[in-house]
PDB file of C-alpha atoms in Angstrom:
ATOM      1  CA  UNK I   1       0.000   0.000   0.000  1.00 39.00           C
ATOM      2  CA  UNK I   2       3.126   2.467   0.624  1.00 39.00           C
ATOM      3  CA  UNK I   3       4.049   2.010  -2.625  1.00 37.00           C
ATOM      4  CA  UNK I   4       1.082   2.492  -4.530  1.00 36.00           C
ATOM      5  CA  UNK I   5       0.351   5.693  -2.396  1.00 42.00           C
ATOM      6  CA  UNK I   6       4.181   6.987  -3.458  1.00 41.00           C
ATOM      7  CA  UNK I   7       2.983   6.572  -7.154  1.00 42.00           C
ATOM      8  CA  UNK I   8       0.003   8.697  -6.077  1.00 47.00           C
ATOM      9  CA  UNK I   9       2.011  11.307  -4.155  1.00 46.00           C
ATOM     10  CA  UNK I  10       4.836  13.125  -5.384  1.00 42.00           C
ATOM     11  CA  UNK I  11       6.038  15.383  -2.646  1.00 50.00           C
ATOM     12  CA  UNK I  12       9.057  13.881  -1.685  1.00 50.00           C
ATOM     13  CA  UNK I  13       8.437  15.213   2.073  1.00 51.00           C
ATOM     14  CA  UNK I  14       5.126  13.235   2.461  1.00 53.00           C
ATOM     15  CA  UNK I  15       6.328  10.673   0.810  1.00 54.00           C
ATOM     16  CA  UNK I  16       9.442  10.991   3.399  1.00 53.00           C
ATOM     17  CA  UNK I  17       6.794  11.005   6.114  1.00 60.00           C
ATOM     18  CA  UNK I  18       5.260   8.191   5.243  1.00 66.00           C
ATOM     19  CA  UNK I  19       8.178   5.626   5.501  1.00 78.00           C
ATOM     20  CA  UNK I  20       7.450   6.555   9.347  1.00 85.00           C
ATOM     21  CA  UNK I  21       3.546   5.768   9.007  1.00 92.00           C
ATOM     22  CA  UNK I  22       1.347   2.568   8.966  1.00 93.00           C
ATOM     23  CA  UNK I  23      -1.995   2.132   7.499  1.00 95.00           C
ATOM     24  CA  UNK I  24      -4.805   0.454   9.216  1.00 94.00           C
ATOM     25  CA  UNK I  25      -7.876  -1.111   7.355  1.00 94.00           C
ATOM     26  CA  UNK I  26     -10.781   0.136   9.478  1.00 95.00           C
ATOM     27  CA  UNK I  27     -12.745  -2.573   8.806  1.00 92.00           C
ATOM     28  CA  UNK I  28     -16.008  -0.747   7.103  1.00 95.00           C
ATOM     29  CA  UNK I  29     -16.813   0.418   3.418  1.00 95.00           C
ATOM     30  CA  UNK I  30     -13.163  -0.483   2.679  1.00 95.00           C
ATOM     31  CA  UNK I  31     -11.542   2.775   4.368  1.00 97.00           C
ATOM     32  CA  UNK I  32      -8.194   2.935   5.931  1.00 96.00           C
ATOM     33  CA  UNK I  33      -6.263   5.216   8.023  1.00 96.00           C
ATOM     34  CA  UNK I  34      -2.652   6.800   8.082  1.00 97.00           C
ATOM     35  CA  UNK I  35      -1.201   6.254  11.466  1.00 95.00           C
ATOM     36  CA  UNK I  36       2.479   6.883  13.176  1.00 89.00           C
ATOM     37  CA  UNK I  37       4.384   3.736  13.780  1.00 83.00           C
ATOM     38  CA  UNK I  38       5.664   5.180  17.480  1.00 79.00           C
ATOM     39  CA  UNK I  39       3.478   8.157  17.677  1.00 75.00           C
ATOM     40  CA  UNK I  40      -0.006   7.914  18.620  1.00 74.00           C
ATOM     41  CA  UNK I  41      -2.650   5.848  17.740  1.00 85.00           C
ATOM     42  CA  UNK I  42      -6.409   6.363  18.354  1.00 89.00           C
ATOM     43  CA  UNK I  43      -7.592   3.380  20.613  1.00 92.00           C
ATOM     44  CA  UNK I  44     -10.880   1.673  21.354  1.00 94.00           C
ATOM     45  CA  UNK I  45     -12.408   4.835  22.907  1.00 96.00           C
ATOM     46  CA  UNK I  46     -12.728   6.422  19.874  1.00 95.00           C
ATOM     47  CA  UNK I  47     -14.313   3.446  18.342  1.00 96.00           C
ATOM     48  CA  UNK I  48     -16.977   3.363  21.005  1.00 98.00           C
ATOM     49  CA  UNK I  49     -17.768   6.964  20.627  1.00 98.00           C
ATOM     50  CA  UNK I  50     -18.417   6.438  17.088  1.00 97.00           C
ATOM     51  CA  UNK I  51     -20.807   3.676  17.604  1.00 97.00           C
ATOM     52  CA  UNK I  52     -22.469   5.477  20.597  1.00 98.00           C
ATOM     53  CA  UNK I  53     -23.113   8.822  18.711  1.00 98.00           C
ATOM     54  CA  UNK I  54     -26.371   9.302  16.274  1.00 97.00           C
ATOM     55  CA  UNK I  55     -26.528  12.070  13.587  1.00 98.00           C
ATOM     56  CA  UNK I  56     -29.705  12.509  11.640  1.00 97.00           C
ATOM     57  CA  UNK I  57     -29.929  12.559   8.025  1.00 98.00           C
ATOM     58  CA  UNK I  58     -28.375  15.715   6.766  1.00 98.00           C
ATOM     59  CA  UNK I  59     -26.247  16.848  10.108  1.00 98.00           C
ATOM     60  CA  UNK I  60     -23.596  19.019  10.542  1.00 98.00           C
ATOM     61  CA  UNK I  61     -20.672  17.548  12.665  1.00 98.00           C
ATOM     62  CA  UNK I  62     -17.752  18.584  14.429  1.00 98.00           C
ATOM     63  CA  UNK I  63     -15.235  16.767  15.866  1.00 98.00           C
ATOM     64  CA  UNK I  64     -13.171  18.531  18.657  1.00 97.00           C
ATOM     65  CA  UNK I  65      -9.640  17.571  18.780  1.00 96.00           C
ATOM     66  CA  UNK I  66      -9.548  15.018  16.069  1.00 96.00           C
ATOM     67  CA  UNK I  67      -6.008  13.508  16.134  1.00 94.00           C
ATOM     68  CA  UNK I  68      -5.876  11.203  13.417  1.00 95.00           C
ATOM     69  CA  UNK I  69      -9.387  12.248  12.176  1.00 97.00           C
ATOM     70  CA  UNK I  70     -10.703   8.871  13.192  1.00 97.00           C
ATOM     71  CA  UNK I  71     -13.503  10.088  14.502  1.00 97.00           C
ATOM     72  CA  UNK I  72     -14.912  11.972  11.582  1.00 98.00           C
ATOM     73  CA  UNK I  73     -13.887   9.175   9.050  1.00 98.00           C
ATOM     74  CA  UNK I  74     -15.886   5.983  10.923  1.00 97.00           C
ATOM     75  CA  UNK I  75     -18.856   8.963  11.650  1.00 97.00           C
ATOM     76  CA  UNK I  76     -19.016   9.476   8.124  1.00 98.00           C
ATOM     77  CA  UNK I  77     -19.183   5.845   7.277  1.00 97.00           C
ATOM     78  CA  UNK I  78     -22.283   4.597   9.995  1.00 96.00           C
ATOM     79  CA  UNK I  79     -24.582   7.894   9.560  1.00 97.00           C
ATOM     80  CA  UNK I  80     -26.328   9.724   7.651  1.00 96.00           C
ATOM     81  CA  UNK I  81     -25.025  12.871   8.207  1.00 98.00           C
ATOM     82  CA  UNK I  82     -24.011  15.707   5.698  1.00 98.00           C
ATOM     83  CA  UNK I  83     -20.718  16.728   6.128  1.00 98.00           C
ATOM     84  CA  UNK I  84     -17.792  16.308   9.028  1.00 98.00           C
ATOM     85  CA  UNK I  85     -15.060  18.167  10.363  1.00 98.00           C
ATOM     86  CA  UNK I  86     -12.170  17.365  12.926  1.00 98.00           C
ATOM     87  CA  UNK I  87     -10.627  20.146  14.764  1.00 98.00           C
ATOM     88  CA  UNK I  88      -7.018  19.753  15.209  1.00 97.00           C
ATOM     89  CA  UNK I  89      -4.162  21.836  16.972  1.00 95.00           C
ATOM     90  CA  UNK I  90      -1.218  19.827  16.309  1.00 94.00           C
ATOM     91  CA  UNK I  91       0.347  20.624  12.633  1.00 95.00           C
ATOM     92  CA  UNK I  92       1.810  17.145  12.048  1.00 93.00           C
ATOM     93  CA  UNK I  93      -1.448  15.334  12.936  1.00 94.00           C
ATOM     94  CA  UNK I  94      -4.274  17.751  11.018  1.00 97.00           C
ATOM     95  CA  UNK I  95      -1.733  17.015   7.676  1.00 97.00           C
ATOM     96  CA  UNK I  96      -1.990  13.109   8.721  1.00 96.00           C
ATOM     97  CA  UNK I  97      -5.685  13.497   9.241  1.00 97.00           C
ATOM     98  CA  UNK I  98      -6.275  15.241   5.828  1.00 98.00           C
ATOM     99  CA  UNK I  99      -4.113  12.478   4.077  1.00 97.00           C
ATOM    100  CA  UNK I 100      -6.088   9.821   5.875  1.00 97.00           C
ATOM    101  CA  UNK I 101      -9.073  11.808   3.828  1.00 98.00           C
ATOM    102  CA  UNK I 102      -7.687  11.828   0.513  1.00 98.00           C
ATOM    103  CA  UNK I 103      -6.695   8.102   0.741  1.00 97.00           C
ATOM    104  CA  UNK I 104     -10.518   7.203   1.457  1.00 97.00           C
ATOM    105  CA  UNK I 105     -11.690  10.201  -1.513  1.00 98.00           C
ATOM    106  CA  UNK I 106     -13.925  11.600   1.298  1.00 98.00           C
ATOM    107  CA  UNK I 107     -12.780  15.210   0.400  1.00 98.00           C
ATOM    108  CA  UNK I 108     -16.595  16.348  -0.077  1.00 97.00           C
ATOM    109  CA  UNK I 109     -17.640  14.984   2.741  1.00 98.00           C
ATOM    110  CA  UNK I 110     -14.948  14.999   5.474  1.00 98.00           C
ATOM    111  CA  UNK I 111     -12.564  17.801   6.257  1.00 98.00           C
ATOM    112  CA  UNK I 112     -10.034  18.042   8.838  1.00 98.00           C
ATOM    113  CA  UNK I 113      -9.101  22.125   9.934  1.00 98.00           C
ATOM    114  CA  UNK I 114      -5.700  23.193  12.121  1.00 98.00           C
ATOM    115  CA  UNK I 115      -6.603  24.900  15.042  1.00 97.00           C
ATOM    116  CA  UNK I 116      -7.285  25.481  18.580  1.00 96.00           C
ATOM    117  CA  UNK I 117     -10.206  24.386  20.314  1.00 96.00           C
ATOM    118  CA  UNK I 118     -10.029  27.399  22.107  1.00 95.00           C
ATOM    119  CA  UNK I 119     -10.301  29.236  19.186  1.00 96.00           C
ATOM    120  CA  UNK I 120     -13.395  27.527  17.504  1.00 97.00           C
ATOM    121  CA  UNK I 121     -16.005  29.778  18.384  1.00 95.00           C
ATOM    122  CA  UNK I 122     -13.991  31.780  16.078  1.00 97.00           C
ATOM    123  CA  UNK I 123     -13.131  29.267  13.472  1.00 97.00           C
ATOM    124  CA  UNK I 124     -16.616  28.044  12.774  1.00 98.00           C
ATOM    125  CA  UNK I 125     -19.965  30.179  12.922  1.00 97.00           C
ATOM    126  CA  UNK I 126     -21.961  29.705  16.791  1.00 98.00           C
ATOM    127  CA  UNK I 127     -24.981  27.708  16.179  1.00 98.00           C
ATOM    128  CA  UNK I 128     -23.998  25.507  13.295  1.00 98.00           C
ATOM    129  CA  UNK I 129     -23.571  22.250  14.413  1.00 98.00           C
ATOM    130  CA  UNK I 130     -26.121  19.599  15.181  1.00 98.00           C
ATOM    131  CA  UNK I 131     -23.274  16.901  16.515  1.00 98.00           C
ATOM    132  CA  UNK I 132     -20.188  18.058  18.095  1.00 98.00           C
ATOM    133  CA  UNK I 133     -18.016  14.907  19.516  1.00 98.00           C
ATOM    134  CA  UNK I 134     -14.743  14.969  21.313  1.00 97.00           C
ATOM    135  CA  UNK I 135     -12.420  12.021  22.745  1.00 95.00           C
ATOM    136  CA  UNK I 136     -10.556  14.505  24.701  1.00 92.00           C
ATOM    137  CA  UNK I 137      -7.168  14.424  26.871  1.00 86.00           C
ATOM    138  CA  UNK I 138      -8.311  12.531  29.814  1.00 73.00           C
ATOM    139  CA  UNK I 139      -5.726  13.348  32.687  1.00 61.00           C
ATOM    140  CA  UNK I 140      -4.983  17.083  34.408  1.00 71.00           C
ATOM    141  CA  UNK I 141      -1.501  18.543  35.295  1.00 57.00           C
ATOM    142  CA  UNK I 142       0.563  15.266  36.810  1.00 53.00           C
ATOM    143  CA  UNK I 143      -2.182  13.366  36.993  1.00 51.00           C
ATOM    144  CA  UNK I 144      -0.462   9.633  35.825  1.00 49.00           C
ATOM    145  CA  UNK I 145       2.498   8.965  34.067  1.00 48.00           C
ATOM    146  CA  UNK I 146       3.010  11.829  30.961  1.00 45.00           C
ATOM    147  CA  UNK I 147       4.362  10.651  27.899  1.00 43.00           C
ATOM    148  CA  UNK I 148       7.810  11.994  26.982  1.00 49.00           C
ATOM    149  CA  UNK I 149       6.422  12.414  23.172  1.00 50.00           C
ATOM    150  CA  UNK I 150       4.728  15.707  22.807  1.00 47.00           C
ATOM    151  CA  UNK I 151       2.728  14.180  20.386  1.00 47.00           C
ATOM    152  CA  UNK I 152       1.373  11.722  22.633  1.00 42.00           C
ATOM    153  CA  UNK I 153       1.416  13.637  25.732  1.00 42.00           C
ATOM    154  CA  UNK I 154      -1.129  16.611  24.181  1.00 42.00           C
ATOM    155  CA  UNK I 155      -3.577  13.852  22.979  1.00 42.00           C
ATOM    156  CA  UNK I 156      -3.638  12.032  26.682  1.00 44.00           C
ATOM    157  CA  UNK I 157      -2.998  15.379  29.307  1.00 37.00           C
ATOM    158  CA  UNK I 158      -4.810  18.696  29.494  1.00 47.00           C
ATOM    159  CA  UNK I 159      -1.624  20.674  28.018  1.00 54.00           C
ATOM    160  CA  UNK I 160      -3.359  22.998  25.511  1.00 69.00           C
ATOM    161  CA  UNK I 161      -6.748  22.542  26.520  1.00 88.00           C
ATOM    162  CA  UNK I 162      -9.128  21.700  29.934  1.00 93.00           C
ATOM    163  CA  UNK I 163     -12.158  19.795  29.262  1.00 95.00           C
ATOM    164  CA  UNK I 164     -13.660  23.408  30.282  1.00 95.00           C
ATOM    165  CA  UNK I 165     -12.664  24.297  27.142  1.00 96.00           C
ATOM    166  CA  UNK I 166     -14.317  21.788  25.177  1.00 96.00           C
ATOM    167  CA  UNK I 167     -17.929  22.197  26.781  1.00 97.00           C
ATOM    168  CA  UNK I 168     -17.490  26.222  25.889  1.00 97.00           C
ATOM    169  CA  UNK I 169     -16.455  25.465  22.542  1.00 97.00           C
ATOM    170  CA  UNK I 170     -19.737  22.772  22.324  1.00 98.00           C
ATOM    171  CA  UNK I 171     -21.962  25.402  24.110  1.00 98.00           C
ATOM    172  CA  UNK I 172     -21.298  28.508  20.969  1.00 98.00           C
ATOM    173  CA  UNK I 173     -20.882  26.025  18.312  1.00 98.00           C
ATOM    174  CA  UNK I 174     -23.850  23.644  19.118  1.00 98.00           C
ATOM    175  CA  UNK I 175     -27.396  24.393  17.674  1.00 98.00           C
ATOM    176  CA  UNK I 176     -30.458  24.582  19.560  1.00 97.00           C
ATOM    177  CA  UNK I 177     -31.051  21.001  20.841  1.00 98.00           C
ATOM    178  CA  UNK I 178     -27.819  20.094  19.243  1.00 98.00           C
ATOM    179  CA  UNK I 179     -25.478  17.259  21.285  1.00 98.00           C
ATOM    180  CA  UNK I 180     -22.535  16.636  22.260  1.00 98.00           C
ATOM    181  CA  UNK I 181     -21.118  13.157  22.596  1.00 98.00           C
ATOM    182  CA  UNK I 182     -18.419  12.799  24.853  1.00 97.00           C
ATOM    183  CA  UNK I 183     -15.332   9.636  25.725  1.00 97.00           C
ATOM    184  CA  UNK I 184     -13.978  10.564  29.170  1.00 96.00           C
ATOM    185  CA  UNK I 185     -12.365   9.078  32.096  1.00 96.00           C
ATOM    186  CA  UNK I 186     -14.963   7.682  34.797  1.00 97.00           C
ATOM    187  CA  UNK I 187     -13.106   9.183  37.956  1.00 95.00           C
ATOM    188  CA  UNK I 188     -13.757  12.562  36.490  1.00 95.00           C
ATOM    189  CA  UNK I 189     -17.704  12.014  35.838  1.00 97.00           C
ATOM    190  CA  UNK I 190     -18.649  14.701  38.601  1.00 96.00           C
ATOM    191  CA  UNK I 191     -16.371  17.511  37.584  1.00 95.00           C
ATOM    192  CA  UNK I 192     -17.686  16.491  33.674  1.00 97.00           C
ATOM    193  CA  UNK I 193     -21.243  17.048  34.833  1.00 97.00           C
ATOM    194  CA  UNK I 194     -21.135  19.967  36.483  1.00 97.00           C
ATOM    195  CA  UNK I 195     -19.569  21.701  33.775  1.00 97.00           C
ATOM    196  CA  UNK I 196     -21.882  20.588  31.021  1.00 97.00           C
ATOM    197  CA  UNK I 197     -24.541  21.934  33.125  1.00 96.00           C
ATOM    198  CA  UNK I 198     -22.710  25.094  33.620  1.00 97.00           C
ATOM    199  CA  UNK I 199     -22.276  25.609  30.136  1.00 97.00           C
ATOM    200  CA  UNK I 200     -26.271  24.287  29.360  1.00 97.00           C
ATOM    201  CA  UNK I 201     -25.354  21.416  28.099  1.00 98.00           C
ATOM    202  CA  UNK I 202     -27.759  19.162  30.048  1.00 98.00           C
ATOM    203  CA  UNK I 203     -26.541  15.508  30.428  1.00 97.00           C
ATOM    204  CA  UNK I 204     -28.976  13.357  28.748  1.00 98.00           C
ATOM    205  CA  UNK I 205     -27.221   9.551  28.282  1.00 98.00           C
ATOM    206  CA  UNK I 206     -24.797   7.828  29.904  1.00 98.00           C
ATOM    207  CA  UNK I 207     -23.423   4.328  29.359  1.00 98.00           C
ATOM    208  CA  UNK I 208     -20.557   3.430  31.669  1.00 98.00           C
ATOM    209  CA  UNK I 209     -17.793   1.107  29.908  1.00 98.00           C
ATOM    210  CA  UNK I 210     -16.302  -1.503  32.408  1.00 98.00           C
ATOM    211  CA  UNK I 211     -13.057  -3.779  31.354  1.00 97.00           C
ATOM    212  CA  UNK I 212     -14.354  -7.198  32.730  1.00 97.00           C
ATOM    213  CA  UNK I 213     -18.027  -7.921  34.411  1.00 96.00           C
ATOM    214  CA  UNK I 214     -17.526  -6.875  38.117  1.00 95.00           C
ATOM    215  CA  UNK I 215     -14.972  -4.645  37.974  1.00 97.00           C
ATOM    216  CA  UNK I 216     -15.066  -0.787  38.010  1.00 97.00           C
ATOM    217  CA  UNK I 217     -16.262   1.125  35.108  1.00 98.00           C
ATOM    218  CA  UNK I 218     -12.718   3.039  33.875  1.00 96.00           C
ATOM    219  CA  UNK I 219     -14.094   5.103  31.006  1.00 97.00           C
ATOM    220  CA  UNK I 220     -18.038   6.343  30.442  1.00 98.00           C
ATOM    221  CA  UNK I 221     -19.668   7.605  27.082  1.00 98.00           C
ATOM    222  CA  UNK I 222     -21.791  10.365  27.699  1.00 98.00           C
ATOM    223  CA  UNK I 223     -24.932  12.437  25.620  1.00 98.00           C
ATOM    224  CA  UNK I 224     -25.436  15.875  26.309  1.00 98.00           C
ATOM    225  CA  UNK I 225     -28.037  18.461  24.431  1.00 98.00           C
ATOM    226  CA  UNK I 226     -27.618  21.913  24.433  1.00 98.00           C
ATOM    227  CA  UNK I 227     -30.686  23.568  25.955  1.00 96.00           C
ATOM    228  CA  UNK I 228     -32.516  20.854  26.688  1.00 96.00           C
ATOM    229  CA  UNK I 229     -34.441  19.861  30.831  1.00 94.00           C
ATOM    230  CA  UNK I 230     -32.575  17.654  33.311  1.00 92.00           C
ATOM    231  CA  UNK I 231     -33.234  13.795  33.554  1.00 94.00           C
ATOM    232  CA  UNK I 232     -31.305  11.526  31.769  1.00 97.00           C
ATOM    233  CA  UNK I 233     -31.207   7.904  31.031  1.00 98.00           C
ATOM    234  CA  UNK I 234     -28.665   5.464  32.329  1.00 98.00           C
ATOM    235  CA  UNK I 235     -27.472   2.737  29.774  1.00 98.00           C
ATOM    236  CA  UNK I 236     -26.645  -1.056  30.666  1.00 98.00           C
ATOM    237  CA  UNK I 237     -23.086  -1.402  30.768  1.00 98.00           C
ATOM    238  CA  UNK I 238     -20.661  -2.199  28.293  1.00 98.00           C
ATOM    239  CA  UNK I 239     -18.602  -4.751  29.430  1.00 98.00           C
ATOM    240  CA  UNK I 240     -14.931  -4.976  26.728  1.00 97.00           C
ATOM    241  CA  UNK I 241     -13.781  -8.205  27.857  1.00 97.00           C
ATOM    242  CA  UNK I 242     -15.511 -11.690  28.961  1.00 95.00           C
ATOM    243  CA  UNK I 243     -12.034 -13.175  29.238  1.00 92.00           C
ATOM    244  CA  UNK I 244      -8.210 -12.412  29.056  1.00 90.00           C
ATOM    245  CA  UNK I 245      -7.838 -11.431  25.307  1.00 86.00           C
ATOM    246  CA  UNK I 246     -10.828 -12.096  24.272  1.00 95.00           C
ATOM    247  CA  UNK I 247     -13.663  -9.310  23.621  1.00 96.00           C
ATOM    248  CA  UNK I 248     -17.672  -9.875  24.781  1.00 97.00           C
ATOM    249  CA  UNK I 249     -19.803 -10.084  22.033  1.00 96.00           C
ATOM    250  CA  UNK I 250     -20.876  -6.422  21.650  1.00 97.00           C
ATOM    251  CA  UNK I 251     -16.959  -5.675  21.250  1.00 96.00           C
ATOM    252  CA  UNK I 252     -17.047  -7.229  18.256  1.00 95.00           C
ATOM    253  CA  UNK I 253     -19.970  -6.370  16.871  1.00 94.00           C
ATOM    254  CA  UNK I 254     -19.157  -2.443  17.257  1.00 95.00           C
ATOM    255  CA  UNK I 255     -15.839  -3.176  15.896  1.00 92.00           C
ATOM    256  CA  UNK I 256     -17.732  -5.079  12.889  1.00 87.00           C
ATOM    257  CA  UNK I 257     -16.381  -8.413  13.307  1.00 81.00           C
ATOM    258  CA  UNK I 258     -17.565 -11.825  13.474  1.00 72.00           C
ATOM    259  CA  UNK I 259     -18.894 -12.764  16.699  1.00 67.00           C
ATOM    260  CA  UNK I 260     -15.546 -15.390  17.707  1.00 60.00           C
ATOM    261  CA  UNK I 261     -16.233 -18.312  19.475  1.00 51.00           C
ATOM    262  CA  UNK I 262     -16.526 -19.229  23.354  1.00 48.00           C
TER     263      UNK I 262
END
């Protein structure tokens, strides 16, 4: 695949690039992504979050902090929706992203724009989104162990931006009624809430995401609409593993694989 992308590519700096790069089959309508081979990766959370977000026929959608663009690529490919951006500070990762576009000829559809999330209300016009979705840096100042790659350590810490941030950015950018679908950390779920409803973002759906059956949930995947009453609904669990290496049914389903064996 390197090699028929080089015949497709002549800039000798991408091309350059590339000899550092993978490419992943994502498994549906034949796309693929461009990924780092030590740099990072997206992981099952943003899988989840694709399979957990709806977007109506037609639907605007913005994803905040898009990395590799992973998000807006699998959105594109399960719904319905009319066009989708990724938001993306680092400069090395948006040009990754937009590559990962071209590869999959998604160009009308999909398009991935440098910038700071703190700068979107500015970027894009308020009120224009129905979806917004964000797998955001999970862990604050020193909390864990930070990557020494800058790459990797701005995708998993709140260096250049708080998940404050993100809900402000959702709150101007959102629609009337428009939601935001949300990855994040379980042992932050309080501080999450209370800032969605600072920001009006009222928390609507919640599905907590445990490793085995019995054990703690570690991440949740969360629905919030902008404007909309309190009361929300409180999934089943998703449970990732039934035993060591081996995913529980659902797993593979949302991942689009056969259903393996007991």
């Amino acid at each position: 695949m390197i090699c028929i992308l080089r015949e497709r590519i002549k800039d000798a700096q991408v091309v350059k690039e590339m000899e550092n790069e993978r490419i992943d089959d994502l498994g549906i309508k034949g796309y693929q992504i461009i990924q780092k081979k030590d740099g990072f990766c997206f992981g099952m959370d943003a899988v989840l979050l694709s399979d957990f977000a709806s977007v109506k026929t037609g639907g605007r959608v913005l994803d905040l902090g898009t990395g590799t663009g992973i998000i807006p690529i699998l959105m594109e490919a399960k719904t319905q929706g009319s066009s989708f951006t990724g938001l993306e500070i680092q400069s090395d990762m948006a040009k990754m992203a937009q590559r990962s576009v071209k590869l999959n000829h998604l160009e009308e559809k999909v398009e991935i724009v440098e910038g700071d999330i703190k700068d979107a209300s500015a970027i894009f016009s308020h009120d224009s989104f129905d979806v917004i979705t964000s797998n955001p840096p999970y862990m604050i100042g020193n909390h864990g162990i930070k990557n020494p790659k800058e790459e990797k350590a701005v995708a998993r810490h709140e260096i250049l931006c708080t998940f404050a941030d993100i809900s402000q950015a959702a709150r101007k950018l959102l629609k009337n009624r428009g939601v935001l679908y949300l990855v994040h950390r379980s042992f932050r779920l309080t501080e999450i809430l209370n800032q969605l409803s600072k920001d009006g973002l009222e928390p609507k759906r919640i599905r907590f995401v445990h490793p085995y059956q019995g054990k703690e949930s570690n991440i949740f995947l969360l629905e919030a609409v902008k404007g909309a009453k309190p009361r929300m609904i409180v999934e089943p669990p998703l449970i990732v593993y039934k035993n060591q290496n081996q995913y529980t049914d659902e797993i593979y389903k949302i991942y689009g694989m056969d259903v393996k064996e007991s």
